mmCIF file of N, CA and C in Angstrom:
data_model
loop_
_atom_site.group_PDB
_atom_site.id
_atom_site.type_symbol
_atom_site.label_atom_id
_atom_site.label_comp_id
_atom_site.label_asym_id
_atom_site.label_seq_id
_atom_site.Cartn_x
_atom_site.Cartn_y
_atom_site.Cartn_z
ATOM 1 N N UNK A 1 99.980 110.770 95.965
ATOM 2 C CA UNK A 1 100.069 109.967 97.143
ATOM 3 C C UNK A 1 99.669 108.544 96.795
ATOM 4 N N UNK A 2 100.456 107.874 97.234
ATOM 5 C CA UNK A 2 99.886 105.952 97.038
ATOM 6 C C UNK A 2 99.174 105.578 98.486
ATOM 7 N N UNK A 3 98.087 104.845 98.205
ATOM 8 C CA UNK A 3 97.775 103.859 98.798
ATOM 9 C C UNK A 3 97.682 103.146 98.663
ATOM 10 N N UNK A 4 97.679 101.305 99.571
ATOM 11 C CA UNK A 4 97.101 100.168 98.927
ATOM 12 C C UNK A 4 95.347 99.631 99.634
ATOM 13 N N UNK A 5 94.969 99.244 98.296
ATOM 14 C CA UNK A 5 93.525 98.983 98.354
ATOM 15 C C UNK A 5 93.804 97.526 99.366
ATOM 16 N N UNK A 6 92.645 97.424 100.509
ATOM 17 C CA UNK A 6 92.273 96.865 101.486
ATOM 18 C C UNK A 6 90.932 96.557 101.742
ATOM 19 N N UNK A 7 90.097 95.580 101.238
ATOM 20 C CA UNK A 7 88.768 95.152 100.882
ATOM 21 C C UNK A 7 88.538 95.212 102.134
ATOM 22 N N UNK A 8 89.506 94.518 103.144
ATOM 23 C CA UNK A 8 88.897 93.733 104.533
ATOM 24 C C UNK A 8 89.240 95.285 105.849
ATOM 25 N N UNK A 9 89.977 95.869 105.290
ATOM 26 C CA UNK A 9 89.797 97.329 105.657
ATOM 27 C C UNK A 9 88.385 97.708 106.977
ATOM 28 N N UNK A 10 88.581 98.260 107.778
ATOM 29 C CA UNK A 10 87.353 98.917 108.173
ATOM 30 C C UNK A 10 87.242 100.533 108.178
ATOM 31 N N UNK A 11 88.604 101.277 107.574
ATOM 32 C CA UNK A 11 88.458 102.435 107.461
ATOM 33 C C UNK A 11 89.196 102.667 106.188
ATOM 34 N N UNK A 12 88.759 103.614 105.705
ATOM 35 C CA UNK A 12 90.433 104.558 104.794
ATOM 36 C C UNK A 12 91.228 105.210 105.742
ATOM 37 N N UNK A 13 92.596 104.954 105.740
ATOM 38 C CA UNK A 13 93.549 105.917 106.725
ATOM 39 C C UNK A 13 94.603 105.843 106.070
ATOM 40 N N UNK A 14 94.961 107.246 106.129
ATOM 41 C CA UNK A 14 96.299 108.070 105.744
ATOM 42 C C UNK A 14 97.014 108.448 106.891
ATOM 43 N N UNK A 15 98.188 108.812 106.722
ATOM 44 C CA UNK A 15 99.379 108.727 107.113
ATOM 45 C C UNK A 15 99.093 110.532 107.420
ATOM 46 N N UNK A 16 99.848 110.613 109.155
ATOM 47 C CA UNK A 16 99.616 111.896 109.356
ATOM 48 C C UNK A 16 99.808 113.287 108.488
ATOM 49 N N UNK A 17 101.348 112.684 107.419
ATOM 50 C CA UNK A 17 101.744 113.372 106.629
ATOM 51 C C UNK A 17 101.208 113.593 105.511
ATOM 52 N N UNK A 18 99.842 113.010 104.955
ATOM 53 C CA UNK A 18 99.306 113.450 104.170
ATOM 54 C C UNK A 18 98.070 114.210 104.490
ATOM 55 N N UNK A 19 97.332 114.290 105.527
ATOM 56 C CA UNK A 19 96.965 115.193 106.555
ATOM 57 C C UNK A 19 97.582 116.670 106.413
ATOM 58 N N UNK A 20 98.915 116.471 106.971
ATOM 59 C CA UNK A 20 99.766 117.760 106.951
ATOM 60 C C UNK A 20 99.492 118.101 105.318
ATOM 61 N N UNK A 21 99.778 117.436 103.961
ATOM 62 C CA UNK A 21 99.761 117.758 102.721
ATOM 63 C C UNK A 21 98.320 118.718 102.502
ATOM 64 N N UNK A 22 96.850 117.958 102.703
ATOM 65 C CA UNK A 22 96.540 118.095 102.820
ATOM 66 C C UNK A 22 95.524 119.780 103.059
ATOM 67 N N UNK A 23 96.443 120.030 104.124
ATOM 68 C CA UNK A 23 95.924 121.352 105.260
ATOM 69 C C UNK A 23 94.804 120.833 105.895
ATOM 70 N N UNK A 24 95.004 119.622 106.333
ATOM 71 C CA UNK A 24 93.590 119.184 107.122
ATOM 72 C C UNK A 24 94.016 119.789 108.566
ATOM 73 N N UNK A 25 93.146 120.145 109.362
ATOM 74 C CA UNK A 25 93.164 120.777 111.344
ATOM 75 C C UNK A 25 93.022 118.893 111.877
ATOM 76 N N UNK A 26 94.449 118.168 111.719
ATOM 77 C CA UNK A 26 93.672 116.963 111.851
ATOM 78 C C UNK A 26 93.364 116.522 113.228
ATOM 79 N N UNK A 27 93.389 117.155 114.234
ATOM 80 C CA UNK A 27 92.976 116.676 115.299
ATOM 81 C C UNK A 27 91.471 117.499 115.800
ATOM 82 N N UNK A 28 91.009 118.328 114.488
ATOM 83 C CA UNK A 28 89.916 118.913 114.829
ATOM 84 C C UNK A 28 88.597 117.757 114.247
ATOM 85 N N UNK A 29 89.195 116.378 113.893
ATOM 86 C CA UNK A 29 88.299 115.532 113.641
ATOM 87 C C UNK A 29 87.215 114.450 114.912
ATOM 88 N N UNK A 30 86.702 113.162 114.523
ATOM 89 C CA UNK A 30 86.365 113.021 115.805
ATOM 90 C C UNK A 30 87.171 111.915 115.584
ATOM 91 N N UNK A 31 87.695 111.604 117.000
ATOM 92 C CA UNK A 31 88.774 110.499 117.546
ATOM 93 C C UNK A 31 88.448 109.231 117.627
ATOM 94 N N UNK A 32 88.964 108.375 117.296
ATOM 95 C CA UNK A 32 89.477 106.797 117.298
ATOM 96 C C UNK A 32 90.497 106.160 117.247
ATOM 97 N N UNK A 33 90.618 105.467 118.186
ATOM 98 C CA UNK A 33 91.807 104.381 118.565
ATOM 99 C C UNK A 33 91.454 102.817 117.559
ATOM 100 N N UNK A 34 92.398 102.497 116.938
ATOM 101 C CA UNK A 34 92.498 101.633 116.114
ATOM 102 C C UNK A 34 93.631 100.536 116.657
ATOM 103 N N UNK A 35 93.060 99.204 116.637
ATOM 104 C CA UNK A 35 94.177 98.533 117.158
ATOM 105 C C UNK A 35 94.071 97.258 115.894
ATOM 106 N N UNK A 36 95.195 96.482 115.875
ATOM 107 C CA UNK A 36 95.581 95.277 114.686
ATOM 108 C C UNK A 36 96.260 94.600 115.079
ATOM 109 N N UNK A 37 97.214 93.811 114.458
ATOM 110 C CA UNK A 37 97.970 93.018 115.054
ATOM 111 C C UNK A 37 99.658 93.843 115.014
ATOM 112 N N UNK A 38 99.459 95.291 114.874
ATOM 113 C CA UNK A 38 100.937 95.828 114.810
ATOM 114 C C UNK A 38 100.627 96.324 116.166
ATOM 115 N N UNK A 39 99.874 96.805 116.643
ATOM 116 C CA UNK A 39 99.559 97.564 118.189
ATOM 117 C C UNK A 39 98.493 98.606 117.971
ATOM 118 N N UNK A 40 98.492 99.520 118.595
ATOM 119 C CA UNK A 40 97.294 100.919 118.131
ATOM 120 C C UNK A 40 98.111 101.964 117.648
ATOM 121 N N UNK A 41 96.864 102.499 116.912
ATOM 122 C CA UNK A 41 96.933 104.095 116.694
ATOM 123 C C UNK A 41 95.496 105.212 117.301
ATOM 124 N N UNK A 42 95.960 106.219 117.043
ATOM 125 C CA UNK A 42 95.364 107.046 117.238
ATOM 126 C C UNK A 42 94.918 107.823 116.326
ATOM 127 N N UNK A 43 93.558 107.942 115.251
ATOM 128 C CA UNK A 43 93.002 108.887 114.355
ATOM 129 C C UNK A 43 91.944 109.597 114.724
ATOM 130 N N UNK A 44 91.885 110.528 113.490
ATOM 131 C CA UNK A 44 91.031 111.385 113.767
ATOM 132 C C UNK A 44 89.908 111.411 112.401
ATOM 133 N N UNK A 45 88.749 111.708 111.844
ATOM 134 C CA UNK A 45 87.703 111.374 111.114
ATOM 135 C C UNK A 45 87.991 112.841 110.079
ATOM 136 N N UNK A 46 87.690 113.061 108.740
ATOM 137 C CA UNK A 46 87.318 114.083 108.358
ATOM 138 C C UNK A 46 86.923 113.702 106.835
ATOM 139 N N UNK A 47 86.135 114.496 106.830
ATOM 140 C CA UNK A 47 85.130 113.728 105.061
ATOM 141 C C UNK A 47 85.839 115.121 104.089
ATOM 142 N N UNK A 48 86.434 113.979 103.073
ATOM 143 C CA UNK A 48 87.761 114.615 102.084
ATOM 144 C C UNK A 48 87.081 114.336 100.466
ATOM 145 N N UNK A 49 87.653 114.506 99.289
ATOM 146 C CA UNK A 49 86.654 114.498 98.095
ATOM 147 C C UNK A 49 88.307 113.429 97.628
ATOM 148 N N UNK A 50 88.080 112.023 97.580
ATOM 149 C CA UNK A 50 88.824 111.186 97.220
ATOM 150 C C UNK A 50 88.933 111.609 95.561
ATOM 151 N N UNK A 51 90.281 111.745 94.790
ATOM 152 C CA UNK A 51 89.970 111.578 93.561
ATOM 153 C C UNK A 51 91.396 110.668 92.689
ATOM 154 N N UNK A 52 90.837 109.835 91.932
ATOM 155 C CA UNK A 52 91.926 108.766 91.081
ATOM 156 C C UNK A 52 91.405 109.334 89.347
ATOM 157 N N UNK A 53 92.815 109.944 89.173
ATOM 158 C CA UNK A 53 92.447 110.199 87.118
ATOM 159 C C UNK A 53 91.364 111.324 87.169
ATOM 160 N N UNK A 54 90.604 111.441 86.542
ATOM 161 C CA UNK A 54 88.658 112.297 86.531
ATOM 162 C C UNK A 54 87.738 111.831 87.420
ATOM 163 N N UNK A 55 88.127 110.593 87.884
ATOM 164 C CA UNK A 55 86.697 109.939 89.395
ATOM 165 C C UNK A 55 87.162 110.883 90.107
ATOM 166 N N UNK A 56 85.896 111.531 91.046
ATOM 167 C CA UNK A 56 86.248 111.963 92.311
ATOM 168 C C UNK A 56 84.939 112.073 92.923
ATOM 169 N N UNK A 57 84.781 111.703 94.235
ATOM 170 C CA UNK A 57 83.750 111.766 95.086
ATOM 171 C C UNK A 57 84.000 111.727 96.556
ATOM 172 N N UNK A 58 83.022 112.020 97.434
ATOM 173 C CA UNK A 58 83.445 112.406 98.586
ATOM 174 C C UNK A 58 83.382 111.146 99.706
ATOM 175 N N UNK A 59 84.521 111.292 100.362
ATOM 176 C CA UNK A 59 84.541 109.986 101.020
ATOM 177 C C UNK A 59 85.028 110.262 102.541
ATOM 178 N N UNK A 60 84.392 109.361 103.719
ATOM 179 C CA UNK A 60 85.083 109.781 105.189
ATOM 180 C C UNK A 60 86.301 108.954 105.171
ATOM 181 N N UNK A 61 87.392 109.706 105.424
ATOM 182 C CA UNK A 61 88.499 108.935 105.912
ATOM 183 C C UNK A 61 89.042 109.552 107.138
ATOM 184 N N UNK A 62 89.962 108.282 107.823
ATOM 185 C CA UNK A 62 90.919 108.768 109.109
ATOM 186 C C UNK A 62 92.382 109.180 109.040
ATOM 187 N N UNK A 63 92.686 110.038 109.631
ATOM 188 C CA UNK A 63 94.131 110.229 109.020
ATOM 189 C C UNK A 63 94.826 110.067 110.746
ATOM 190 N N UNK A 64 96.100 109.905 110.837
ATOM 191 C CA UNK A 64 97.040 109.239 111.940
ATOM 192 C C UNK A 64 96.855 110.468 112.709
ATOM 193 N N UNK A 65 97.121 110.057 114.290
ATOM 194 C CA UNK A 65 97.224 111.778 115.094
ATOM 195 C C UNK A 65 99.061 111.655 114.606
ATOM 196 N N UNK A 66 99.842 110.376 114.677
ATOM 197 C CA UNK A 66 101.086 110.648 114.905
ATOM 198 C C UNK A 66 101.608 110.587 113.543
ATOM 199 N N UNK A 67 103.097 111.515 112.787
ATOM 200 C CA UNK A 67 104.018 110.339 112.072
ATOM 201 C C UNK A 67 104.262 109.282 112.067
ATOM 202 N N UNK A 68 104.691 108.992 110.828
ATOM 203 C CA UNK A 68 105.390 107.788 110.935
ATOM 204 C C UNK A 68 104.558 106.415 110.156
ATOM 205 N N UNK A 69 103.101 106.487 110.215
ATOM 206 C CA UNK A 69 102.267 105.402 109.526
ATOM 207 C C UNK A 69 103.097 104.824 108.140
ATOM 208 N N UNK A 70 103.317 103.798 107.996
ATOM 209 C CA UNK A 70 104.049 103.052 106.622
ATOM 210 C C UNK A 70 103.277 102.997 105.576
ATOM 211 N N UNK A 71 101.920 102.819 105.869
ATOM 212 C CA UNK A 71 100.771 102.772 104.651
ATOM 213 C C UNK A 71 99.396 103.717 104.526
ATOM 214 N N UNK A 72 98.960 104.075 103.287
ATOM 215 C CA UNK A 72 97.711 104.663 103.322
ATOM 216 C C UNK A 72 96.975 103.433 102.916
ATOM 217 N N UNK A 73 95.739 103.377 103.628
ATOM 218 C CA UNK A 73 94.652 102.248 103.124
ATOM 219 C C UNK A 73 93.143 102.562 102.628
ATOM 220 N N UNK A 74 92.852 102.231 101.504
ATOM 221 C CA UNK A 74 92.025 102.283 100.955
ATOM 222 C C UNK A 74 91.043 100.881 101.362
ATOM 223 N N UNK A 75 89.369 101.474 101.823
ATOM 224 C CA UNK A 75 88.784 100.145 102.339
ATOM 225 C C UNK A 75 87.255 100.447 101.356
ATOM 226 N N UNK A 76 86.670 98.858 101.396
ATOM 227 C CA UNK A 76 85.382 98.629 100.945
ATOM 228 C C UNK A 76 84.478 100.224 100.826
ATOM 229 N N UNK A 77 84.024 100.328 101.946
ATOM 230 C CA UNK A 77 83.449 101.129 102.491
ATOM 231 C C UNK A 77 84.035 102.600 102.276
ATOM 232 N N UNK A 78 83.670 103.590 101.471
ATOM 233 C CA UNK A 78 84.304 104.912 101.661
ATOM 234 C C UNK A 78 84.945 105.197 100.083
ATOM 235 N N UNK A 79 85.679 103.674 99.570
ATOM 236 C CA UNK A 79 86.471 103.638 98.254
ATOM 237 C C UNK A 79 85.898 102.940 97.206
ATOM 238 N N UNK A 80 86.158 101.878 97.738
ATOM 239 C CA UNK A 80 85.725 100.547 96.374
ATOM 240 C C UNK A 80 84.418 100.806 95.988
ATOM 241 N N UNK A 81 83.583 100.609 97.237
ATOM 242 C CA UNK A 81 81.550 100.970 96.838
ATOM 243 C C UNK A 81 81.065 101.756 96.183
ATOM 244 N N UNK A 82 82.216 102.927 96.013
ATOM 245 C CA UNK A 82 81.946 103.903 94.727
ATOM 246 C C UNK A 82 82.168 103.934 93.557
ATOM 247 N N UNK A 83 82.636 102.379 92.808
ATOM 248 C CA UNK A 83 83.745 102.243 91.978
ATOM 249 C C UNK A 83 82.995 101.167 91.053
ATOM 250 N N UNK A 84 82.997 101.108 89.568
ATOM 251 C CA UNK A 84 83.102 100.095 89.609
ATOM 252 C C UNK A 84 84.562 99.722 88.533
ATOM 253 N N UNK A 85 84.708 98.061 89.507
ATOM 254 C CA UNK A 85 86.631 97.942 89.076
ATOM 255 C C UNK A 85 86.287 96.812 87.676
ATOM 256 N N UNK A 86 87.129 96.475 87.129
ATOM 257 C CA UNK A 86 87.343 94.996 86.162
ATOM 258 C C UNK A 86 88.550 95.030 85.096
ATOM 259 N N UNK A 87 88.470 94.027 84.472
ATOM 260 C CA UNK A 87 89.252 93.901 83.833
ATOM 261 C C UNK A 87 89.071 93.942 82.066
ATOM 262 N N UNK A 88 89.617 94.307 81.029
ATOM 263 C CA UNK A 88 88.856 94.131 80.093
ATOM 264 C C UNK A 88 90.095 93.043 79.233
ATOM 265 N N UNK A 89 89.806 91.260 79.507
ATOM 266 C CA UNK A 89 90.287 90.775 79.357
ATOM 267 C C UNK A 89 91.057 90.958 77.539
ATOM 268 N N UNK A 90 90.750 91.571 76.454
ATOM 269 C CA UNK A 90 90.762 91.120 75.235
ATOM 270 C C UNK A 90 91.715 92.248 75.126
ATOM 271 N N UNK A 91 91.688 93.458 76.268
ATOM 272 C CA UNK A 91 92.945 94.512 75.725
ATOM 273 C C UNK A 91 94.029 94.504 76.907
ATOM 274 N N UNK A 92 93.795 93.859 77.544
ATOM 275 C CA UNK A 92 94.569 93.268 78.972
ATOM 276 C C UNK A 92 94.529 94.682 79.744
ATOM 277 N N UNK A 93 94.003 95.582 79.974
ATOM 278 C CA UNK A 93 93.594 96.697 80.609
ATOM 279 C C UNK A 93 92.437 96.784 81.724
ATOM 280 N N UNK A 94 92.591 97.172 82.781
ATOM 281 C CA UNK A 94 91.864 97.596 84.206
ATOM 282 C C UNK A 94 90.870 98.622 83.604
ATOM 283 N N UNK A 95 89.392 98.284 83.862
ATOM 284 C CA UNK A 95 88.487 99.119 84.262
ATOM 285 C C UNK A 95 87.813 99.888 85.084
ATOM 286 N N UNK A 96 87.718 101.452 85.147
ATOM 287 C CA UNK A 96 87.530 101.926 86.357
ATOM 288 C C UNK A 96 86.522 103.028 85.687
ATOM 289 N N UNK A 97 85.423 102.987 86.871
ATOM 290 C CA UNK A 97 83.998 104.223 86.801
ATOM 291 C C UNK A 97 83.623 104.286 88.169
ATOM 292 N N UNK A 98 82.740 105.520 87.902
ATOM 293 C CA UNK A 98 81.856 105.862 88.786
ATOM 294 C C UNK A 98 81.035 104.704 89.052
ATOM 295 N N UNK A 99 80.685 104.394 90.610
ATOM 296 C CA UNK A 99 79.391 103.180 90.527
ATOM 297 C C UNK A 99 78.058 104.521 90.614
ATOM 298 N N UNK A 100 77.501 104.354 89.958
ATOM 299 C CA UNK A 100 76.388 104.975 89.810
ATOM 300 C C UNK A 100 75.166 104.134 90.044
ATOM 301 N N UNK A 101 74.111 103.707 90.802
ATOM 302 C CA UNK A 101 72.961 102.773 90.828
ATOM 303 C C UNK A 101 71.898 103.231 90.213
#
């Protein structure tokens, strides 16, 4: 499944259909109305074990009540804060770990 990363994000949300992929009960989550400058939606909450490559850790995300969402979004909070990202300028290659403190 793709998503695009969204710093300014205030949730992670997937697309109802990955929900359905999933086997999430997605309306057995708790509810929120989300509005932007496209209009609202309607989600629902459920804490899922996010994983990219060997990272994986557990993260709350919202997934759509309806079809149809165009994007999955990955936000600060839930994704990135667990991460740490960079670049390793000398092999022109992306760095990615666990943030561990």
């Amino acid at each position: 499944m793709d998503a695009k990363v969204d710093p300014g994000a205030a949730i992670c949300l997937f697309s109802h259909e990955v929900g359905l992929k999933l086997g999430s009960p997605i309306e057995q989550g708790i509810p929120i109305r989300l509005g932007g400058l496209s209009g609202s939606l309607e989600a629902f909450d459920h804490e899922v074990i996010l994983q990219m490559g060997n990272i994986a850790f557990q993260s709350l995300i919202y997934i759509a009540k309806y079809p149809g969402l165009q994007r999955n979004l990955l936000r600060r909070q839930g994704w990135l804060r667990n991460l740490r990202l960079g670049v390793i300028d000398y092999d022109n290659l992306p760095y990615l770990s666990v943030y561990d403190s």
